[in-house]
Amino acid sequence: MQVSTTILPVLIGIGALTPEQVVAVARLDAPIEIDAAARAAVIASRETVEQLASDSEPHYGISTGFGALATTFIAEDRRRQLQRSLVRSHAAGSGAEVERETVRALMALRLSTLLTGRTGIRLETAEAYAGMLNAGITPIVREYGSLGCSGDLAPLAHCALALMGEGTARDRDGVLMPAAEALAAAGLSPVVLAEKEGLALINGTDGMLGQLVLALDDLERLLSTADLSAAMSVEALLGTDAVFAADLAALRPQSGQQVSAANLRQLLAGSPIVQSHKGPECTRVQDAYSLRCAPQVHGAARDTAGYAAMVAGRELASAVDNPVVTLDGRVESNGNFHGAPVAYVLDFLAIVIADVASMSERRTDRMLDPSRSQGLPAFLAHEVGVDSGLMIAQYTSAGIVSELKRLAAPASVDSIPSSAMQEDHVSMGWAAARKLRNAIDGLTRVLAIEILTASRALDLRSPLLPGRATGAVVAEVRRDVAGPGPDRYLSPEIESVVEAVASGRLLAAARTVIGELA
């Protein structure tokens, strides 16, 4: 029976997008539909803006300049130029292109805010923004430019610039072209922005929030993979599963620890290797901390991710703009664009990623050291002295862990004033998000090297066999990477396992045998 791979559309309305919906738009190109109630709310709030636009009194963002120029009145015949100038001047990013999925995530989140009816944007402008996403048009956003307050101004401005038919973008096939050509090829027309729309398009925390949502999606897989790699190392090092017992974990009721300990029990249940040294002849009293304390560290990382998910959920439910159109029709300035809540948890996640990776690398090193590996050959080499085995794979892991420790230094403790001291404190949330993305990649690679190492160590324990789940993972690794033998070109083998970790293929192999892991 053929399984349908159709991606269901994401309906965006007045309420919050779910993290799953953001991921679907960002990573799966899910089409977007606009809810009828959101259309009505957008039309209603636009009427409020247009009434204020005709008022002789100045109203921030509607008939005034921005930032340090907030008190400068702008005549009606100059306001469209004001919107264009705002977007053009704020599209000031520099550096490498930001990833397609990140741009799509921030655009989906900005559209969600536009459709709350709290920004005063015109319905046709919101529809055009949705049209860009549905056409697969990705504006070119640059690495540097956002201070995380007022939100992610520069990244969002690059997206608004493409909406105006200016700047550059990539089409669905990844071809780089002028944004006007990308719009025309998709049957879309450039938007001429009206009062308030420039601000509405660029004033939000969508870039840092989008990257937080994507990071949490990755971490859900990676923290379960960390439990899996730890279980494989426990077997390879002839460790014990007794320390993961439910009653021992319950003595310290940290919720994440309970989950990780349960995963390790499930992964090691019935393992012939673990059973082989449970008798009275085994004189080992305790395993090293990197084995014994895995649930405590992995569990704390889970709890941190849980807190970050709570913050993300609140931010997803937010309507961040300045000024905003309130439910009773007022247009008010506010400070909700400050990215501190998101920036803090982005930094927090980078800290726990560094620690989970550090523990993984220590297990890898232990398997390669004949004085601590319980009888395995030095560096798991085929012919010790002639072959180096996986010696340098550990170097790679150690180098990544060192980098992860540097990435764990928080960005959110820094602040550099801007806009002539009007914006005198900023969150640096975008910078926190960018380094977290690098940290996610580093953790993926460190766990892959541990699994590569443990797979070889488990093969070398033959005729003893690993458990059903860990054995299935070794078999999956062996689809692309040969077993023990003379030294080979190692980099492609590492990259193969990195892909298997990143795609979730190794977790799926374990789950096929024993069911879901938490």
Short mmCIF file of C-alpha atoms in Angstrom, two decimals:
data_model
loop_
_atom_site.label_atom_id
_atom_site.label_comp_id
_atom_site.label_asym_id
_atom_site.label_seq_id
_atom_site.Cartn_x
_atom_site.Cartn_y
_atom_site.Cartn_z
CA MET A 1 0.00 0.00 0.00
CA GLN A 2 1.42 3.39 -1.03
CA VAL A 3 1.71 5.93 1.79
CA SER A 4 0.63 9.47 0.90
CA THR A 5 3.34 12.11 1.26
CA THR A 6 0.97 15.05 0.78
CA ILE A 7 1.80 17.95 3.09
CA LEU A 8 -1.35 19.37 4.64
CA PRO A 9 -1.85 23.14 4.42
CA VAL A 10 -1.28 25.32 7.46
CA LEU A 11 -4.26 27.53 8.30
CA ILE A 12 -3.07 30.81 9.81
CA GLY A 13 -5.60 32.75 11.82
CA ILE A 14 -5.84 35.17 14.71
CA GLY A 15 -4.48 32.61 17.18
CA ALA A 16 -1.02 31.17 17.62
CA LEU A 17 0.76 28.88 15.22
CA THR A 18 1.94 25.64 16.78
CA PRO A 19 5.63 24.71 16.66
CA GLU A 20 4.68 21.82 14.36
CA GLN A 21 3.05 24.25 11.93
CA VAL A 22 6.11 26.49 11.89
CA VAL A 23 8.32 23.48 11.15
CA ALA A 24 5.94 22.32 8.41
CA VAL A 25 6.14 25.66 6.62
CA ALA A 26 9.89 26.08 7.18
CA ARG A 27 11.13 22.58 6.43
CA LEU A 28 8.37 20.85 4.46
CA ASP A 29 7.11 23.77 2.33
CA ALA A 30 3.59 23.31 3.69
CA PRO A 31 1.18 25.62 1.84
CA ILE A 32 -0.49 28.44 3.78
CA GLU A 33 -4.15 29.36 3.93
CA ILE A 34 -5.60 32.43 5.66
CA ASP A 35 -8.49 32.00 8.06
CA ALA A 36 -11.67 34.00 7.39
CA ALA A 37 -11.78 35.48 10.90
CA ALA A 38 -8.21 36.73 10.46
CA ARG A 39 -9.18 38.43 7.21
CA ALA A 40 -11.96 40.28 9.01
CA ALA A 41 -9.68 41.31 11.87
CA VAL A 42 -7.06 42.66 9.45
CA ILE A 43 -9.66 44.70 7.58
CA ALA A 44 -11.05 46.13 10.82
CA SER A 45 -7.67 47.21 12.20
CA ARG A 46 -6.71 48.74 8.86
CA GLU A 47 -9.76 51.00 9.06
CA THR A 48 -8.44 52.31 12.38
CA VAL A 49 -5.05 53.10 10.84
CA GLU A 50 -6.60 54.89 7.88
CA GLN A 51 -8.73 57.04 10.19
CA LEU A 52 -5.63 58.08 12.14
CA ALA A 53 -3.72 58.68 8.92
CA SER A 54 -6.16 61.44 8.02
CA ASP A 55 -5.84 63.06 11.47
CA SER A 56 -3.94 66.34 11.71
CA GLU A 57 -2.33 65.12 14.93
CA PRO A 58 0.85 63.01 14.53
CA HIS A 59 0.62 59.28 15.30
CA TYR A 60 3.80 57.23 15.63
CA GLY A 61 4.50 54.95 12.70
CA ILE A 62 1.52 56.27 10.76
CA SER A 63 2.30 59.94 10.25
CA THR A 64 5.72 60.25 11.89
CA GLY A 65 9.26 59.06 11.35
CA PHE A 66 10.77 56.15 13.27
CA GLY A 67 13.21 55.51 16.11
CA ALA A 68 15.09 58.69 16.90
CA LEU A 69 12.88 60.49 14.33
CA ALA A 70 9.64 59.48 16.06
CA THR A 71 8.61 63.10 16.69
CA THR A 72 9.00 64.21 13.06
CA PHE A 73 5.62 64.72 11.34
CA ILE A 74 5.42 63.34 7.78
CA ALA A 75 2.99 64.92 5.32
CA GLU A 76 0.45 62.61 3.68
CA ASP A 77 2.00 62.87 0.21
CA ARG A 78 5.36 61.62 1.55
CA ARG A 79 4.19 58.61 3.57
CA ARG A 80 4.51 55.96 0.88
CA GLN A 81 8.04 57.14 0.29
CA LEU A 82 8.54 56.92 4.07
CA GLN A 83 7.56 53.24 4.04
CA ARG A 84 9.85 52.46 1.11
CA SER A 85 12.70 54.36 2.72
CA LEU A 86 12.20 52.53 6.00
CA VAL A 87 12.43 49.10 4.39
CA ARG A 88 15.31 50.00 2.09
CA SER A 89 17.42 51.55 4.85
CA HIS A 90 16.74 48.73 7.31
CA ALA A 91 17.64 46.01 4.78
CA ALA A 92 21.25 46.54 5.78
CA GLY A 93 22.39 43.00 6.53
CA SER A 94 25.86 41.73 5.79
CA GLY A 95 27.58 38.37 5.58
CA ALA A 96 26.61 34.93 4.36
CA GLU A 97 23.08 34.01 3.32
CA VAL A 98 20.84 32.75 6.08
CA GLU A 99 19.40 29.27 5.53
CA ARG A 100 16.16 28.87 3.59
CA GLU A 101 14.36 27.17 6.48
CA THR A 102 15.24 30.01 8.84
CA VAL A 103 13.90 32.64 6.42
CA ARG A 104 10.70 30.66 5.87
CA ALA A 105 10.21 30.25 9.62
CA LEU A 106 10.59 33.97 10.31
CA MET A 107 8.27 34.84 7.39
CA ALA A 108 5.59 32.42 8.61
CA LEU A 109 5.78 33.93 12.08
CA ARG A 110 5.61 37.50 10.77
CA LEU A 111 2.57 36.56 8.70
CA SER A 112 0.98 35.05 11.79
CA THR A 113 1.41 38.35 13.63
CA LEU A 114 0.07 40.33 10.66
CA LEU A 115 -3.06 38.18 10.72
CA THR A 116 -3.82 38.86 14.38
CA GLY A 117 -5.38 42.14 13.35
CA ARG A 118 -3.14 44.05 15.73
CA THR A 119 -0.70 45.54 13.19
CA GLY A 120 -2.96 47.64 10.95
CA ILE A 121 -1.63 46.16 7.72
CA ARG A 122 -3.84 45.91 4.62
CA LEU A 123 -5.28 42.51 3.80
CA GLU A 124 -3.78 42.56 0.30
CA THR A 125 -0.31 43.06 1.77
CA ALA A 126 -0.71 40.05 4.10
CA GLU A 127 -2.02 38.00 1.16
CA ALA A 128 1.01 38.97 -0.93
CA TYR A 129 3.33 37.92 1.90
CA ALA A 130 1.57 34.55 2.08
CA GLY A 131 1.86 34.34 -1.70
CA MET A 132 5.65 34.62 -1.51
CA LEU A 133 5.78 31.73 0.95
CA ASN A 134 3.45 29.58 -1.13
CA ALA A 135 5.46 30.30 -4.27
CA GLY A 136 8.65 29.14 -2.52
CA ILE A 137 10.31 32.56 -2.89
CA THR A 138 13.05 33.02 -0.30
CA PRO A 139 14.38 36.56 0.12
CA ILE A 140 18.12 36.79 0.68
CA VAL A 141 18.70 37.53 4.38
CA ARG A 142 22.22 38.13 5.67
CA GLU A 143 23.96 36.74 8.74
CA TYR A 144 24.57 40.06 10.51
CA GLY A 145 22.29 43.02 11.08
CA SER A 146 19.90 42.24 13.91
CA LEU A 147 20.42 43.38 17.50
CA GLY A 148 17.24 41.64 18.63
CA CYS A 149 15.51 44.94 19.44
CA SER A 150 13.32 46.38 17.92
CA GLY A 151 12.99 42.75 17.08
CA ASP A 152 14.84 41.37 14.06
CA LEU A 153 14.66 44.55 12.00
CA ALA A 154 17.28 43.87 9.31
CA PRO A 155 16.32 40.24 8.54
CA LEU A 156 12.63 41.13 8.33
CA ALA A 157 13.42 44.20 6.24
CA HIS A 158 15.16 42.02 3.64
CA CYS A 159 11.92 40.01 3.38
CA ALA A 160 9.81 43.16 3.10
CA LEU A 161 12.18 44.47 0.43
CA ALA A 162 11.49 41.39 -1.71
CA LEU A 163 7.75 41.93 -1.20
CA MET A 164 8.26 45.39 -2.72
CA GLY A 165 9.99 43.79 -5.72
CA GLU A 166 13.45 44.95 -4.71
CA GLY A 167 16.58 43.14 -3.57
CA THR A 168 17.33 39.53 -4.40
CA ALA A 169 15.67 36.19 -3.70
CA ARG A 170 15.86 32.52 -4.57
CA ASP A 171 13.01 30.73 -6.28
CA ARG A 172 11.66 27.33 -5.26
CA ASP A 173 14.52 25.64 -7.13
CA GLY A 174 17.14 27.73 -5.34
CA VAL A 175 17.97 29.92 -8.33
CA LEU A 176 19.22 33.38 -7.31
CA MET A 177 17.50 36.27 -9.12
CA PRO A 178 16.18 39.79 -8.61
CA ALA A 179 13.15 39.68 -6.34
CA ALA A 180 11.00 41.39 -9.01
CA GLU A 181 11.73 38.52 -11.41
CA ALA A 182 10.92 35.91 -8.75
CA LEU A 183 7.58 37.61 -8.05
CA ALA A 184 6.74 37.89 -11.75
CA ALA A 185 7.58 34.24 -12.40
CA ALA A 186 5.18 33.28 -9.61
CA GLY A 187 2.43 35.56 -10.92
CA LEU A 188 2.78 38.00 -8.02
CA SER A 189 2.98 41.78 -8.16
CA PRO A 190 5.24 43.97 -6.03
CA VAL A 191 3.46 45.66 -3.13
CA VAL A 192 3.43 49.43 -2.74
CA LEU A 193 3.39 49.90 1.03
CA ALA A 194 0.91 52.24 2.69
CA GLU A 195 0.96 53.94 6.11
CA LYS A 196 2.18 51.76 9.01
CA GLU A 197 2.96 48.77 6.78
CA GLY A 198 6.72 49.16 6.77
CA LEU A 199 6.84 48.97 10.55
CA ALA A 200 4.35 46.10 10.65
CA LEU A 201 6.54 44.05 8.32
CA ILE A 202 9.84 44.48 10.17
CA ASN A 203 9.11 44.97 13.87
CA GLY A 204 9.08 41.54 15.52
CA THR A 205 11.05 38.78 17.21
CA ASP A 206 10.27 36.35 14.39
CA GLY A 207 13.85 35.57 13.37
CA MET A 208 15.04 34.53 16.81
CA LEU A 209 11.73 32.78 17.58
CA GLY A 210 11.76 30.84 14.31
CA GLN A 211 15.26 29.58 15.03
CA LEU A 212 14.24 28.65 18.59
CA VAL A 213 11.34 26.57 17.25
CA LEU A 214 13.59 24.81 14.73
CA ALA A 215 16.25 24.18 17.39
CA LEU A 216 13.67 22.62 19.73
CA ASP A 217 12.51 20.38 16.89
CA ASP A 218 16.11 19.23 16.41
CA LEU A 219 16.75 18.83 20.14
CA GLU A 220 13.77 16.57 20.63
CA ARG A 221 15.51 14.10 18.31
CA LEU A 222 19.05 14.75 19.52
CA LEU A 223 18.36 14.29 23.24
CA SER A 224 16.76 10.90 22.56
CA THR A 225 19.78 10.12 20.38
CA ALA A 226 22.04 11.05 23.30
CA ASP A 227 20.23 8.43 25.42
CA LEU A 228 20.75 5.95 22.60
CA SER A 229 24.46 6.69 22.20
CA ALA A 230 24.94 6.46 25.98
CA ALA A 231 23.22 3.06 26.03
CA MET A 232 25.55 1.81 23.30
CA SER A 233 28.57 3.06 25.26
CA VAL A 234 27.33 1.38 28.45
CA GLU A 235 27.25 -1.92 26.58
CA ALA A 236 30.58 -1.35 24.82
CA LEU A 237 32.30 -0.54 28.14
CA LEU A 238 30.68 -3.47 30.01
CA GLY A 239 28.80 -1.03 32.21
CA THR A 240 25.74 -1.67 34.33
CA ASP A 241 22.13 -0.67 33.82
CA ALA A 242 21.32 -1.07 37.53
CA VAL A 243 21.91 2.64 38.21
CA PHE A 244 19.06 3.55 35.85
CA ALA A 245 16.46 1.72 37.96
CA ALA A 246 13.12 3.50 38.32
CA ASP A 247 13.20 3.53 42.12
CA LEU A 248 16.66 5.14 42.13
CA ALA A 249 15.59 7.80 39.63
CA ALA A 250 12.45 8.48 41.70
CA LEU A 251 14.59 9.49 44.68
CA ARG A 252 15.33 12.66 42.73
CA PRO A 253 12.07 13.62 41.01
CA GLN A 254 13.51 15.76 38.24
CA SER A 255 11.16 15.07 35.36
CA GLY A 256 13.74 15.02 32.56
CA GLN A 257 15.91 12.59 34.49
CA GLN A 258 12.98 10.19 34.80
CA VAL A 259 12.53 10.25 31.02
CA SER A 260 16.20 9.66 30.21
CA ALA A 261 16.54 6.89 32.80
CA ALA A 262 13.45 5.19 31.37
CA ASN A 263 14.91 5.43 27.87
CA LEU A 264 18.16 3.83 29.01
CA ARG A 265 16.30 1.02 30.77
CA GLN A 266 14.27 0.39 27.64
CA LEU A 267 17.30 0.47 25.35
CA LEU A 268 19.34 -1.89 27.55
CA ALA A 269 16.56 -4.30 28.54
CA GLY A 270 17.63 -7.87 27.89
CA SER A 271 21.05 -6.90 26.52
CA PRO A 272 23.23 -10.03 26.40
CA ILE A 273 26.34 -7.91 26.92
CA VAL A 274 24.93 -6.29 30.06
CA GLN A 275 23.72 -9.66 31.34
CA SER A 276 27.15 -11.22 30.74
CA HIS A 277 28.78 -9.48 33.69
CA LYS A 278 25.96 -9.28 36.23
CA GLY A 279 27.12 -12.28 38.22
CA PRO A 280 29.10 -12.28 41.50
CA GLU A 281 32.35 -12.68 39.58
CA CYS A 282 32.09 -9.06 38.41
CA THR A 283 34.08 -6.94 40.87
CA ARG A 284 33.36 -3.51 39.39
CA VAL A 285 31.57 -1.31 41.89
CA GLN A 286 30.70 1.81 39.89
CA ASP A 287 30.88 3.07 36.35
CA ALA A 288 32.43 6.43 35.48
CA TYR A 289 30.20 9.49 35.72
CA SER A 290 29.90 9.82 31.93
CA LEU A 291 28.01 6.50 32.00
CA ARG A 292 26.37 6.50 35.41
CA CYS A 293 25.18 10.10 35.38
CA ALA A 294 23.89 10.24 31.80
CA PRO A 295 20.22 10.52 32.88
CA GLN A 296 21.04 13.38 35.21
CA VAL A 297 22.75 15.42 32.49
CA HIS A 298 20.50 14.43 29.59
CA GLY A 299 17.48 14.90 31.84
CA ALA A 300 18.53 18.39 32.88
CA ALA A 301 18.92 19.23 29.19
CA ARG A 302 15.38 17.95 28.59
CA ASP A 303 14.04 20.13 31.38
CA THR A 304 15.83 23.14 29.93
CA ALA A 305 14.35 22.41 26.51
CA GLY A 306 10.95 22.13 28.18
CA TYR A 307 11.34 25.59 29.69
CA ALA A 308 12.47 26.96 26.34
CA ALA A 309 9.41 25.38 24.70
CA MET A 310 7.18 27.13 27.24
CA VAL A 311 8.75 30.50 26.38
CA ALA A 312 8.43 29.73 22.67
CA GLY A 313 4.76 28.88 23.14
CA ARG A 314 4.09 32.22 24.79
CA GLU A 315 5.96 34.06 22.06
CA LEU A 316 4.04 32.18 19.37
CA ALA A 317 0.85 33.49 20.97
CA SER A 318 2.13 37.09 20.90
CA ALA A 319 1.32 39.93 18.51
CA VAL A 320 4.63 41.80 18.45
CA ASP A 321 4.65 45.15 16.66
CA ASN A 322 5.20 48.79 17.53
CA PRO A 323 2.85 50.52 17.54
CA VAL A 324 -0.03 48.05 17.84
CA VAL A 325 -3.71 48.44 17.21
CA THR A 326 -5.44 47.44 20.45
CA LEU A 327 -8.70 45.55 20.70
CA ASP A 328 -10.54 48.76 21.57
CA GLY A 329 -9.12 50.62 18.58
CA ARG A 330 -6.23 52.56 20.14
CA VAL A 331 -2.84 52.71 18.44
CA GLU A 332 -0.20 52.46 21.15
CA SER A 333 3.57 52.30 21.34
CA ASN A 334 5.01 49.50 23.46
CA GLY A 335 8.19 47.54 24.16
CA ASN A 336 7.08 44.01 23.28
CA PHE A 337 9.63 43.85 20.46
CA HIS A 338 12.48 43.45 22.97
CA GLY A 339 13.83 39.95 22.47
CA ALA A 340 15.04 39.24 26.02
CA PRO A 341 12.66 36.34 26.83
CA VAL A 342 13.66 34.49 23.67
CA ALA A 343 17.34 35.47 23.82
CA TYR A 344 17.76 34.08 27.33
CA VAL A 345 16.49 30.60 26.47
CA LEU A 346 18.47 30.50 23.23
CA ASP A 347 21.59 31.02 25.32
CA PHE A 348 20.42 28.53 27.94
CA LEU A 349 20.04 25.82 25.29
CA ALA A 350 23.57 26.45 24.00
CA ILE A 351 24.85 25.80 27.53
CA VAL A 352 23.14 22.44 27.92
CA ILE A 353 24.12 21.36 24.41
CA ALA A 354 27.77 21.95 25.30
CA ASP A 355 27.40 19.80 28.41
CA VAL A 356 25.58 16.91 26.72
CA ALA A 357 28.24 16.91 24.00
CA SER A 358 31.04 17.07 26.55
CA MET A 359 29.73 13.96 28.29
CA SER A 360 29.36 12.14 24.97
CA GLU A 361 32.94 12.92 24.00
CA ARG A 362 34.17 11.54 27.35
CA ARG A 363 32.42 8.24 26.62
CA THR A 364 34.02 8.14 23.18
CA ASP A 365 37.46 8.71 24.66
CA ARG A 366 36.91 5.99 27.26
CA MET A 367 36.17 3.40 24.58
CA LEU A 368 39.46 4.21 22.86
CA ASP A 369 41.69 4.01 25.94
CA PRO A 370 42.86 0.43 26.69
CA SER A 371 43.42 1.30 30.35
CA ARG A 372 39.71 2.14 30.78
CA SER A 373 37.88 0.27 28.01
CA GLN A 374 37.61 -3.13 29.73
CA GLY A 375 39.66 -5.13 27.25
CA LEU A 376 39.11 -3.35 23.95
CA PRO A 377 42.15 -2.75 21.72
CA ALA A 378 43.80 0.66 21.82
CA PHE A 379 41.78 3.13 19.72
CA LEU A 380 39.77 0.14 18.49
CA ALA A 381 42.55 -0.39 15.94
CA HIS A 382 42.72 -3.50 13.78
CA GLU A 383 46.48 -3.92 14.24
CA VAL A 384 47.64 -1.82 17.17
CA GLY A 385 50.79 0.08 16.27
CA VAL A 386 50.21 -0.14 12.54
CA ASP A 387 46.63 1.16 12.56
CA SER A 388 45.39 4.27 14.38
CA GLY A 389 41.79 3.12 14.49
CA LEU A 390 39.43 5.87 15.65
CA MET A 391 42.10 7.92 17.41
CA ILE A 392 41.58 11.04 15.31
CA ALA A 393 37.80 10.74 15.32
CA GLN A 394 38.07 11.55 19.03
CA TYR A 395 40.24 14.56 18.17
CA THR A 396 37.43 15.78 15.93
CA SER A 397 34.89 15.28 18.69
CA ALA A 398 37.10 17.08 21.22
CA GLY A 399 37.60 19.99 18.83
CA ILE A 400 33.85 20.35 18.36
CA VAL A 401 33.22 20.19 22.11
CA SER A 402 35.78 22.93 22.67
CA GLU A 403 33.95 25.07 20.11
CA LEU A 404 30.61 24.30 21.78
CA LYS A 405 31.97 25.61 25.08
CA ARG A 406 32.83 28.88 23.36
CA LEU A 407 29.35 29.01 21.80
CA ALA A 408 27.87 28.54 25.29
CA ALA A 409 29.05 32.03 26.27
CA PRO A 410 25.77 33.98 26.34
CA ALA A 411 25.05 36.61 23.71
CA SER A 412 22.17 38.07 25.73
CA VAL A 413 24.43 39.59 28.40
CA ASP A 414 25.75 42.00 25.80
CA SER A 415 24.07 45.22 24.68
CA ILE A 416 25.28 47.93 22.33
CA PRO A 417 23.17 51.12 22.11
CA SER A 418 21.85 52.18 18.71
CA SER A 419 19.61 54.75 17.00
CA ALA A 420 21.18 57.77 18.71
CA MET A 421 20.63 56.19 22.15
CA GLN A 422 16.86 55.85 21.59
CA GLU A 423 17.41 52.10 21.49
CA ASP A 424 19.87 52.06 24.37
CA HIS A 425 19.43 48.43 25.41
CA VAL A 426 19.13 45.49 23.01
CA SER A 427 18.72 41.72 23.44
CA MET A 428 21.22 40.27 20.92
CA GLY A 429 18.68 37.46 20.50
CA TRP A 430 19.49 36.96 16.81
CA ALA A 431 23.15 36.40 17.69
CA ALA A 432 22.07 33.89 20.36
CA ALA A 433 19.97 32.08 17.76
CA ARG A 434 22.78 31.94 15.21
CA LYS A 435 25.26 30.41 17.63
CA LEU A 436 22.62 27.95 18.85
CA ARG A 437 22.18 26.74 15.29
CA ASN A 438 25.93 26.04 15.14
CA ALA A 439 25.71 24.30 18.51
CA ILE A 440 22.94 22.00 17.26
CA ASP A 441 25.17 20.99 14.36
CA GLY A 442 28.10 20.37 16.72
CA LEU A 443 26.05 18.16 19.04
CA THR A 444 24.84 16.15 16.06
CA ARG A 445 28.43 15.45 15.04
CA VAL A 446 29.67 14.58 18.53
CA LEU A 447 26.84 12.09 19.05
CA ALA A 448 27.51 10.60 15.61
CA ILE A 449 31.16 10.02 16.50
CA GLU A 450 30.15 8.32 19.75
CA ILE A 451 27.75 6.04 17.87
CA LEU A 452 30.39 5.27 15.22
CA THR A 453 32.85 4.40 18.00
CA ALA A 454 30.38 2.37 20.03
CA SER A 455 29.31 0.43 16.94
CA ARG A 456 32.88 -0.68 16.31
CA ALA A 457 33.41 -1.47 20.00
CA LEU A 458 30.25 -3.59 20.09
CA ASP A 459 31.42 -5.51 17.02
CA LEU A 460 34.70 -6.17 18.81
CA ARG A 461 32.81 -7.63 21.80
CA SER A 462 31.66 -10.54 19.64
CA PRO A 463 30.51 -13.23 20.37
CA LEU A 464 28.71 -11.15 23.01
CA LEU A 465 25.73 -9.40 21.46
CA PRO A 466 24.19 -5.99 22.12
CA GLY A 467 20.54 -5.52 22.97
CA ARG A 468 17.82 -5.61 20.34
CA ALA A 469 17.56 -1.83 19.99
CA THR A 470 21.27 -1.04 20.06
CA GLY A 471 21.93 -3.99 17.77
CA ALA A 472 19.45 -2.57 15.28
CA VAL A 473 21.33 0.73 15.37
CA VAL A 474 24.65 -1.00 14.74
CA ALA A 475 23.05 -2.77 11.77
CA GLU A 476 21.79 0.56 10.44
CA VAL A 477 25.27 2.07 10.78
CA ARG A 478 26.69 -0.93 8.93
CA ARG A 479 24.52 -0.14 5.91
CA ASP A 480 26.94 2.66 5.07
CA VAL A 481 30.00 2.07 7.25
CA ALA A 482 31.99 -1.15 7.27
CA GLY A 483 32.87 -2.91 10.51
CA PRO A 484 36.29 -3.24 12.18
CA GLY A 485 39.29 -3.64 9.90
CA PRO A 486 42.46 -1.93 8.70
CA ASP A 487 42.46 1.86 8.67
CA ARG A 488 40.22 3.49 6.07
CA TYR A 489 39.48 7.03 4.93
CA LEU A 490 37.43 8.02 7.98
CA SER A 491 35.83 11.37 7.16
CA PRO A 492 33.13 9.99 4.81
CA GLU A 493 32.18 7.40 7.43
CA ILE A 494 31.77 10.10 10.06
CA GLU A 495 29.65 12.19 7.68
CA SER A 496 27.48 9.18 6.90
CA VAL A 497 26.66 8.65 10.57
CA VAL A 498 26.14 12.40 11.04
CA GLU A 499 23.46 12.23 8.33
CA ALA A 500 21.87 9.19 9.97
CA VAL A 501 21.68 11.03 13.30
CA ALA A 502 20.41 14.28 11.77
CA SER A 503 17.71 12.56 9.73
CA GLY A 504 16.51 10.50 12.69
CA ARG A 505 17.31 7.26 10.85
CA LEU A 506 19.21 5.73 13.79
CA LEU A 507 16.46 6.57 16.28
CA ALA A 508 13.95 5.05 13.88
CA ALA A 509 15.98 1.83 13.78
CA ALA A 510 15.82 1.54 17.56
CA ARG A 511 12.12 2.41 17.69
CA THR A 512 11.29 -0.20 15.08
CA VAL A 513 12.47 -2.83 17.54
CA ILE A 514 11.34 -1.54 20.94
CA GLY A 515 8.70 1.10 20.21
CA GLU A 516 8.69 4.78 21.09
CA LEU A 517 11.36 6.44 23.16
CA ALA A 518 10.49 9.60 25.05
#
